[in-house]
Tab-separated table of C-alpha atoms and ligand atoms in Angstrom:
chain	number	residue	atom	x	y	z
A	2	MET	CA	22.481	18.140	-11.873
A	3	GLY	CA	22.435	18.605	-15.654
A	4	LYS	CA	20.396	17.046	-18.423
A	5	ILE	CA	18.759	13.725	-17.688
A	6	ASN	CA	19.775	10.988	-20.136
A	7	CYS	CA	19.344	7.875	-18.037
A	8	ILE	CA	16.864	6.922	-15.325
A	9	GLY	CA	16.914	4.079	-12.812
A	10	ILE	CA	13.706	2.398	-11.572
A	11	LEU	CA	13.355	0.539	-8.301
A	12	THR	CA	10.578	-0.944	-6.195
A	13	SER	CA	10.937	-0.760	-2.431
A	14	GLY	CA	9.127	-1.808	0.759
A	15	GLY	CA	6.151	-4.172	0.695
A	16	ASP	CA	5.257	-5.358	-2.793
A	17	ALA	CA	1.864	-4.323	-4.169
A	18	PRO	CA	-0.182	-5.622	-7.109
A	19	GLY	CA	0.332	-3.200	-9.991
A	20	MET	CA	4.009	-2.501	-9.311
A	21	ASN	CA	4.868	-4.425	-12.486
A	22	ALA	CA	2.418	-2.329	-14.476
A	23	ALA	CA	4.194	0.752	-13.106
A	24	ILE	CA	7.654	-0.606	-14.004
A	25	ARG	CA	6.377	-1.291	-17.524
A	26	ALA	CA	4.878	2.191	-17.875
A	27	VAL	CA	7.974	4.026	-16.620
A	28	THR	CA	10.260	1.921	-18.822
A	29	ARG	CA	8.246	2.325	-21.997
A	30	ALA	CA	7.436	6.003	-21.470
A	31	GLY	CA	11.110	6.626	-20.675
A	32	ILE	CA	12.309	4.874	-23.827
A	33	ALA	CA	9.653	6.660	-25.886
A	34	ALA	CA	11.043	9.953	-24.556
A	35	GLY	CA	14.559	9.002	-25.683
A	36	LEU	CA	15.895	8.093	-22.254
A	37	LYS	CA	18.059	5.158	-21.319
A	38	VAL	CA	16.350	3.071	-18.643
A	39	LYS	CA	17.977	0.851	-16.021
A	40	GLY	CA	16.284	-1.566	-13.632
A	41	ILE	CA	17.622	-1.599	-10.079
A	42	TYR	CA	17.003	-4.896	-8.255
A	43	ARG	CA	15.955	-5.328	-4.594
A	44	GLY	CA	15.137	-1.685	-3.970
A	45	TYR	CA	17.707	0.555	-2.306
A	46	GLU	CA	19.611	-2.571	-1.312
A	47	GLY	CA	20.309	-3.191	-4.999
A	48	LEU	CA	21.423	0.388	-5.501
A	49	ILE	CA	23.942	-0.074	-2.687
A	50	ASN	CA	25.093	-3.453	-4.061
A	51	ASN	CA	25.128	-2.297	-7.694
A	52	GLU	CA	22.469	-4.748	-8.870
A	53	ILE	CA	21.589	-2.620	-11.860
A	54	ARG	CA	21.023	-3.539	-15.493
A	55	ASP	CA	19.806	-2.003	-18.734
A	56	PHE	CA	16.096	-2.336	-19.450
A	57	THR	CA	14.514	-2.581	-22.882
A	58	THR	CA	10.835	-2.572	-23.819
A	59	GLU	CA	11.056	-6.405	-24.070
A	60	ASP	CA	12.146	-6.652	-20.426
A	61	VAL	CA	8.747	-5.353	-19.420
A	62	SER	CA	6.652	-7.401	-21.867
A	63	ASN	CA	3.939	-9.620	-20.462
A	64	ILE	CA	4.129	-8.249	-16.918
A	65	ILE	CA	1.165	-5.855	-16.687
A	66	GLN	CA	-1.038	-8.687	-15.377
A	67	ARG	CA	1.468	-10.097	-12.886
A	68	GLY	CA	1.402	-9.470	-9.117
A	69	GLY	CA	4.565	-8.818	-7.115
A	70	THR	CA	7.493	-6.995	-8.691
A	71	ILE	CA	9.910	-8.323	-11.301
A	72	LEU	CA	12.541	-6.003	-9.816
A	73	LYS	CA	12.176	-7.688	-6.393
A	74	THR	CA	11.906	-5.533	-3.331
A	75	ALA	CA	13.488	-5.064	0.077
A	76	ARG	CA	13.386	-2.907	3.170
A	77	SER	CA	16.982	-1.692	3.292
A	78	LYS	CA	18.471	-0.962	6.725
A	79	GLU	CA	21.757	0.132	5.167
A	80	PHE	CA	20.063	2.854	3.106
A	81	MET	CA	18.941	4.420	6.372
A	82	THR	CA	22.592	5.218	7.127
A	83	PRO	CA	24.590	8.065	5.485
A	84	GLU	CA	27.288	5.509	4.531
A	85	GLY	CA	24.724	3.324	2.748
A	86	ARG	CA	23.306	6.268	0.825
A	87	LYS	CA	26.833	7.351	-0.191
A	88	LYS	CA	27.483	3.877	-1.638
A	89	ALA	CA	24.153	4.093	-3.477
A	90	TYR	CA	25.067	7.495	-4.914
A	91	ASP	CA	28.517	6.310	-6.033
A	92	ASN	CA	26.906	3.407	-7.899
A	93	MET	CA	24.412	5.745	-9.550
A	94	VAL	CA	27.247	7.909	-10.814
A	95	GLU	CA	29.265	4.893	-11.994
A	96	GLN	CA	26.226	3.531	-13.838
A	97	GLY	CA	25.453	6.906	-15.411
A	98	VAL	CA	21.996	7.044	-13.799
A	99	ASP	CA	20.923	10.698	-13.633
A	100	ALA	CA	17.518	10.331	-11.928
A	101	LEU	CA	15.577	7.782	-9.915
A	102	VAL	CA	11.967	6.627	-10.086
A	103	VAL	CA	11.048	4.993	-6.778
A	104	ILE	CA	7.882	2.902	-6.575
A	105	GLY	CA	6.916	2.277	-2.954
A	106	GLY	CA	5.115	3.378	0.181
A	107	ASN	CA	5.751	5.847	2.954
A	108	GLY	CA	9.173	4.610	4.067
A	109	SER	CA	10.430	4.280	0.504
A	110	LEU	CA	9.446	7.820	-0.429
A	111	ALA	CA	10.906	9.131	2.832
A	112	GLY	CA	14.181	7.451	1.769
A	113	ALA	CA	13.981	9.087	-1.668
A	114	ARG	CA	13.425	12.450	-0.050
A	115	ILE	CA	16.552	12.237	2.132
A	116	PHE	CA	18.642	10.872	-0.753
A	117	ALA	CA	17.519	13.652	-3.088
A	118	GLU	CA	18.386	16.288	-0.517
A	119	GLU	CA	21.799	14.844	0.350
A	120	PHE	CA	23.087	14.306	-3.170
A	121	ASP	CA	21.058	16.666	-5.350
A	122	VAL	CA	19.641	13.756	-7.326
A	123	PRO	CA	16.244	14.186	-9.046
A	124	CYS	CA	13.873	11.604	-7.591
A	125	ILE	CA	10.299	10.908	-8.605
A	126	GLY	CA	8.056	8.730	-6.426
A	127	LEU	CA	5.125	6.575	-7.432
A	128	PRO	CA	2.712	5.577	-4.645
A	129	GLY	CA	3.005	1.790	-4.520
A	130	THR	CA	1.432	0.298	-1.401
A	131	ILE	CA	-1.673	-1.678	-0.518
A	132	ASP	CA	-2.180	0.568	2.539
A	133	ASN	CA	-3.408	3.664	0.618
A	134	ASP	CA	-1.717	5.798	3.269
A	135	LEU	CA	0.065	8.346	1.066
A	136	SER	CA	-1.421	11.827	1.043
A	137	GLY	CA	-2.142	13.796	-2.111
A	138	THR	CA	-3.379	10.884	-4.200
A	139	ASP	CA	-6.858	9.387	-4.129
A	140	SER	CA	-5.496	5.861	-4.349
A	141	THR	CA	-2.185	4.029	-4.294
A	142	ILE	CA	-1.054	1.242	-6.618
A	143	GLY	CA	-2.223	-2.075	-5.131
A	144	TYR	CA	-4.940	-0.767	-2.845
A	145	ASP	CA	-7.889	-1.588	-5.119
A	146	THR	CA	-6.668	-5.121	-5.821
A	147	THR	CA	-6.102	-5.836	-2.136
A	148	LEU	CA	-9.505	-4.440	-1.221
A	149	ASN	CA	-11.103	-6.829	-3.702
A	150	THR	CA	-9.030	-9.742	-2.421
A	151	ILE	CA	-10.169	-9.040	1.138
A	152	VAL	CA	-13.813	-8.806	0.086
A	153	GLN	CA	-13.589	-12.169	-1.694
A	154	CYS	CA	-12.132	-13.719	1.482
A	155	VAL	CA	-14.776	-12.179	3.747
A	156	ASP	CA	-17.553	-13.430	1.439
A	157	LYS	CA	-16.198	-16.952	1.817
A	158	ILE	CA	-15.778	-16.705	5.584
A	159	ARG	CA	-19.350	-15.450	5.847
A	160	ASP	CA	-20.647	-18.740	4.422
A	161	THR	CA	-19.139	-20.694	7.279
A	162	ALA	CA	-19.934	-17.989	9.864
A	163	THR	CA	-23.609	-18.117	8.891
A	164	SER	CA	-23.739	-21.910	8.893
A	165	HIS	CA	-22.227	-22.149	12.384
A	166	GLU	CA	-23.783	-18.935	13.747
A	167	ARG	CA	-20.410	-17.564	14.755
A	168	ILE	CA	-18.764	-14.182	15.202
A	169	PHE	CA	-15.633	-13.824	13.084
A	170	PHE	CA	-12.905	-11.286	13.724
A	171	ILE	CA	-11.012	-10.899	10.468
A	172	GLU	CA	-7.687	-9.096	10.636
A	173	VAL	CA	-6.506	-7.191	7.589
A	174	MET	CA	-3.319	-5.281	6.749
A	175	GLY	CA	-2.943	-1.530	6.484
A	176	ARG	CA	-0.055	-0.768	8.833
A	177	ASP	CA	-1.284	2.366	10.652
A	178	ALA	CA	-4.123	3.119	8.241
A	179	GLY	CA	-7.678	1.784	8.300
A	180	PHE	CA	-8.631	2.219	4.622
A	181	LEU	CA	-8.526	-1.502	3.860
A	182	ALA	CA	-10.514	-2.401	6.977
A	183	GLN	CA	-13.147	0.320	6.663
A	184	ASN	CA	-13.853	-0.077	2.967
A	185	SER	CA	-13.703	-3.868	2.921
A	186	ALA	CA	-16.215	-3.845	5.782
A	187	ILE	CA	-18.595	-1.672	3.762
A	188	ALA	CA	-18.116	-3.719	0.593
A	189	SER	CA	-18.605	-7.082	2.285
A	190	GLY	CA	-21.565	-6.030	4.433
A	191	ALA	CA	-19.614	-6.640	7.618
A	192	GLU	CA	-21.150	-5.625	10.933
A	193	ALA	CA	-18.229	-3.450	12.052
A	194	ALA	CA	-14.719	-2.237	11.331
A	195	ILE	CA	-12.204	-1.534	14.053
A	196	ILE	CA	-9.693	0.965	12.692
A	197	PRO	CA	-6.883	3.033	14.240
A	198	GLU	CA	-8.413	6.314	13.019
A	199	ASP	CA	-11.487	5.707	15.189
A	200	SER	CA	-9.585	4.706	18.312
A	201	THR	CA	-11.029	7.607	20.328
A	202	ASN	CA	-14.311	5.748	20.196
A	203	ALA	CA	-13.422	3.978	23.437
A	204	ASP	CA	-15.388	0.796	23.152
A	205	GLN	CA	-16.192	0.024	19.559
A	206	LEU	CA	-16.643	-3.598	20.524
A	207	GLU	CA	-19.270	-2.937	23.187
A	208	GLN	CA	-21.217	-0.812	20.713
A	209	PHE	CA	-21.167	-3.479	18.068
A	210	ILE	CA	-22.248	-6.210	20.454
A	211	SER	CA	-25.198	-4.258	21.796
A	212	ARG	CA	-26.302	-2.796	18.459
A	213	GLY	CA	-25.778	-5.762	16.225
A	214	ILE	CA	-25.434	-9.244	17.503
A	215	ARG	CA	-27.560	-8.927	20.631
A	216	LYS	CA	-30.571	-7.795	18.618
A	217	SER	CA	-31.199	-10.100	15.750
A	218	LYS	CA	-28.072	-11.492	14.209
A	219	SER	CA	-26.848	-14.978	14.753
A	220	SER	CA	-23.569	-14.471	12.911
A	221	SER	CA	-21.326	-11.458	12.494
A	222	MET	CA	-18.229	-10.317	10.703
A	223	VAL	CA	-15.934	-7.720	12.247
A	224	ILE	CA	-13.002	-6.444	10.209
A	225	VAL	CA	-10.070	-5.408	12.391
A	226	SER	CA	-7.045	-3.382	11.286
A	227	GLU	CA	-3.778	-5.085	12.162
A	228	SER	CA	-2.243	-3.860	15.395
A	229	PRO	CA	0.443	-5.345	17.642
A	230	LYS	CA	-1.725	-4.906	20.745
A	231	CYS	CA	-5.345	-4.652	19.642
A	232	GLY	CA	-5.629	-6.945	16.641
A	233	ALA	CA	-8.309	-9.556	15.929
A	234	MET	CA	-7.011	-11.913	18.655
A	235	TYR	CA	-7.388	-9.221	21.308
A	236	TYR	CA	-11.050	-8.587	20.438
A	237	ALA	CA	-11.858	-12.268	20.059
A	238	ASP	CA	-10.385	-13.005	23.497
A	239	ARG	CA	-12.413	-10.196	25.012
A	240	VAL	CA	-15.656	-11.491	23.550
A	241	LYS	CA	-14.868	-15.026	24.684
A	242	THR	CA	-14.398	-13.737	28.246
A	243	GLU	CA	-17.103	-11.082	28.384
A	244	TYR	CA	-19.773	-12.862	26.309
A	245	PRO	CA	-19.151	-16.605	26.687
A	246	GLU	CA	-22.508	-17.348	25.021
A	247	PHE	CA	-21.031	-16.437	21.604
A	248	ASP	CA	-19.049	-18.791	19.411
A	249	VAL	CA	-16.036	-16.780	18.239
A	250	ARG	CA	-13.352	-17.415	15.623
A	251	VAL	CA	-10.429	-15.400	14.233
A	252	SER	CA	-9.079	-15.256	10.720
A	253	ILE	CA	-5.865	-13.344	9.979
A	254	LEU	CA	-5.642	-12.861	6.224
A	255	GLY	CA	-1.920	-12.045	6.221
A	256	HIS	CA	0.221	-11.869	3.117
A	257	LEU	CA	-2.305	-13.381	0.748
A	258	GLN	CA	-3.650	-9.815	0.676
A	259	ARG	CA	-0.533	-8.593	-1.147
A	260	GLY	CA	-0.509	-11.193	-3.916
A	261	GLY	CA	-2.446	-11.785	-7.091
A	262	SER	CA	-3.045	-10.228	-10.457
A	263	PRO	CA	-3.718	-6.464	-10.256
A	264	SER	CA	-7.247	-5.203	-10.893
A	265	ALA	CA	-7.984	-3.196	-14.057
A	266	SER	CA	-8.149	-0.095	-11.868
A	267	ASP	CA	-4.663	-0.657	-10.446
A	268	ARG	CA	-3.227	-1.378	-13.895
A	269	ILE	CA	-4.679	1.856	-15.272
A	270	LEU	CA	-3.553	3.828	-12.217
A	271	ALA	CA	-0.013	2.411	-12.464
A	272	SER	CA	0.137	3.098	-16.216
A	273	ARG	CA	-1.002	6.705	-15.820
A	274	LEU	CA	1.385	7.332	-12.919
A	275	GLY	CA	4.299	5.750	-14.803
A	276	VAL	CA	3.786	7.989	-17.827
A	277	GLY	CA	3.252	10.882	-15.398
A	278	ALA	CA	6.673	10.210	-13.849
A	279	ILE	CA	8.440	10.650	-17.184
A	280	ASN	CA	6.400	13.754	-18.037
A	281	ALA	CA	7.325	15.202	-14.652
A	282	LEU	CA	11.045	14.639	-15.247
A	283	ARG	CA	10.817	16.220	-18.693
A	284	GLU	CA	9.116	19.246	-17.149
A	285	GLY	CA	12.006	19.610	-14.707
A	286	GLN	CA	10.078	18.347	-11.672
A	287	ARG	CA	12.054	16.652	-8.940
A	288	ASN	CA	11.402	15.247	-5.508
A	289	VAL	CA	7.686	14.857	-6.010
A	290	MET	CA	5.331	11.916	-5.868
A	291	ILE	CA	3.011	11.522	-8.836
A	292	GLY	CA	-0.586	11.114	-7.726
A	293	ILE	CA	-4.065	11.223	-9.172
A	294	ARG	CA	-6.653	13.469	-7.562
A	295	ASN	CA	-10.134	13.927	-8.968
A	296	ASP	CA	-8.978	12.076	-12.076
A	297	GLU	CA	-6.110	14.526	-12.759
A	298	VAL	CA	-2.402	13.716	-12.537
A	299	VAL	CA	-0.826	15.816	-9.785
A	300	TYR	CA	2.678	16.382	-8.421
A	301	VAL	CA	2.879	16.112	-4.643
A	302	PRO	CA	6.093	17.224	-2.860
A	303	PHE	CA	7.550	14.286	-0.920
A	304	CYS	CA	7.109	16.108	2.402
A	305	ASN	CA	3.339	16.363	1.800
A	306	ALA	CA	2.937	12.820	0.477
A	307	ILE	CA	4.547	11.129	3.484
A	308	LYS	CA	2.809	13.147	6.203
A	309	SER	CA	0.825	10.046	7.319
A	310	ASP	CA	-2.276	12.001	8.137
A	311	LYS	CA	-4.499	10.966	5.235
A	312	PRO	CA	-7.929	11.061	6.835
A	313	ILE	CA	-10.664	8.461	6.545
A	314	LYS	CA	-13.901	10.257	5.802
A	315	LYS	CA	-16.314	10.293	8.729
A	316	GLU	CA	-18.994	9.616	6.124
A	317	LEU	CA	-17.533	6.137	5.503
A	318	ILE	CA	-17.741	5.360	9.213
A	319	ASN	CA	-21.352	6.548	9.235
A	320	VAL	CA	-22.248	4.495	6.160
A	321	LEU	CA	-21.028	1.305	7.787
A	322	GLY	CA	-22.744	2.169	11.064
A	323	ILE	CA	-26.101	2.828	9.384
A	324	LEU	CA	-26.015	-0.179	7.083
A	325	SER	CA	-24.994	-2.689	9.717
A	326	ILE	CA	-28.088	-2.276	11.929
B	12	LIG	O1	3.024	-1.668	3.866
B	12	LIG	C1	2.474	-2.819	3.327
B	12	LIG	C2	2.284	-3.885	4.376
B	12	LIG	O2	1.692	-5.016	3.780
B	12	LIG	C3	1.497	-3.446	5.607
B	12	LIG	O3	0.109	-3.439	5.387
B	12	LIG	C4	1.972	-4.433	6.624
B	12	LIG	O4	1.886	-3.888	7.917
B	12	LIG	C5	3.410	-4.650	6.253
B	12	LIG	O5	3.549	-4.280	4.889
B	12	LIG	C6	3.909	-6.063	6.425
B	12	LIG	O6	5.256	-6.092	6.096
B	12	LIG	P1	6.114	-7.434	5.902
B	12	LIG	O7	5.755	-8.030	4.586
B	12	LIG	O8	7.521	-6.954	5.933
B	12	LIG	O9	5.733	-8.332	7.016
């Protein structure tokens, strides 16, 4: 691949607050660097269907504060096939797009990695997911906003839990990662978090019941990471059966967690990462995710970013345990 004159931007997978700020940053930094910028609609699906159009600085005006993504997003099944990726590549060539900036989570960056390898196309990833499950970056675009949204919801639920002296199991998103559950539990003063990373702790529920509610508390909040088998409903049903003396309710926060105006932190993160993406391309980087670690912009090879083994610090688990006595 020769000199890069034109880049395409897409958002893919679950939307996350701050994606628009990232689109704005990549577009403006790209134009400032003398590049032509094209917006690709509906993620990889739009690349396959040639939903691509020129972007100017005006196209990204007045979006830094908006949730969702102006480029729309999708989880493309067709892009998972070699035939789909070939169509996507042919459209890139026809449109004169020399490099891609992909804003998305684990699956989206895994797609970029395969595409880059198959067709020798420079791809840069930006971590855009509420789950915070990409390695090599301290935070992902959308995580901080979602954390704050969850905490606001838990604060409200606590009012009714206290009034009725109930135990609430509140289910939050995070796919296979417990960052949202663990940190929202700390920030909202919840009694416990049930997260996949701590699943070796055989009976987290039993521990919480005996340590917390049995002693002094008349109401409790437990934040549970989503899970097909062991979500909030599972734990609530168990308590209803095993401890019928407690009044139990469930609240599944669902997709409201993904919406809303991005926090200042997410806007700044997205802006820095977007400018970082253009700098990386100008430096000849390819097939890396841009991250921020210890307040420095870093380039993380796709294979390291998508490893899905970003650990939750034991210290965070201890903090919640100590403070919820
Ligand atoms: O990856 C972001 C995320 O919101 C996860 O936390 C959640 O498991 C998933 O997407 C939900 O996806 P969908 O919007 O397709 O139901």
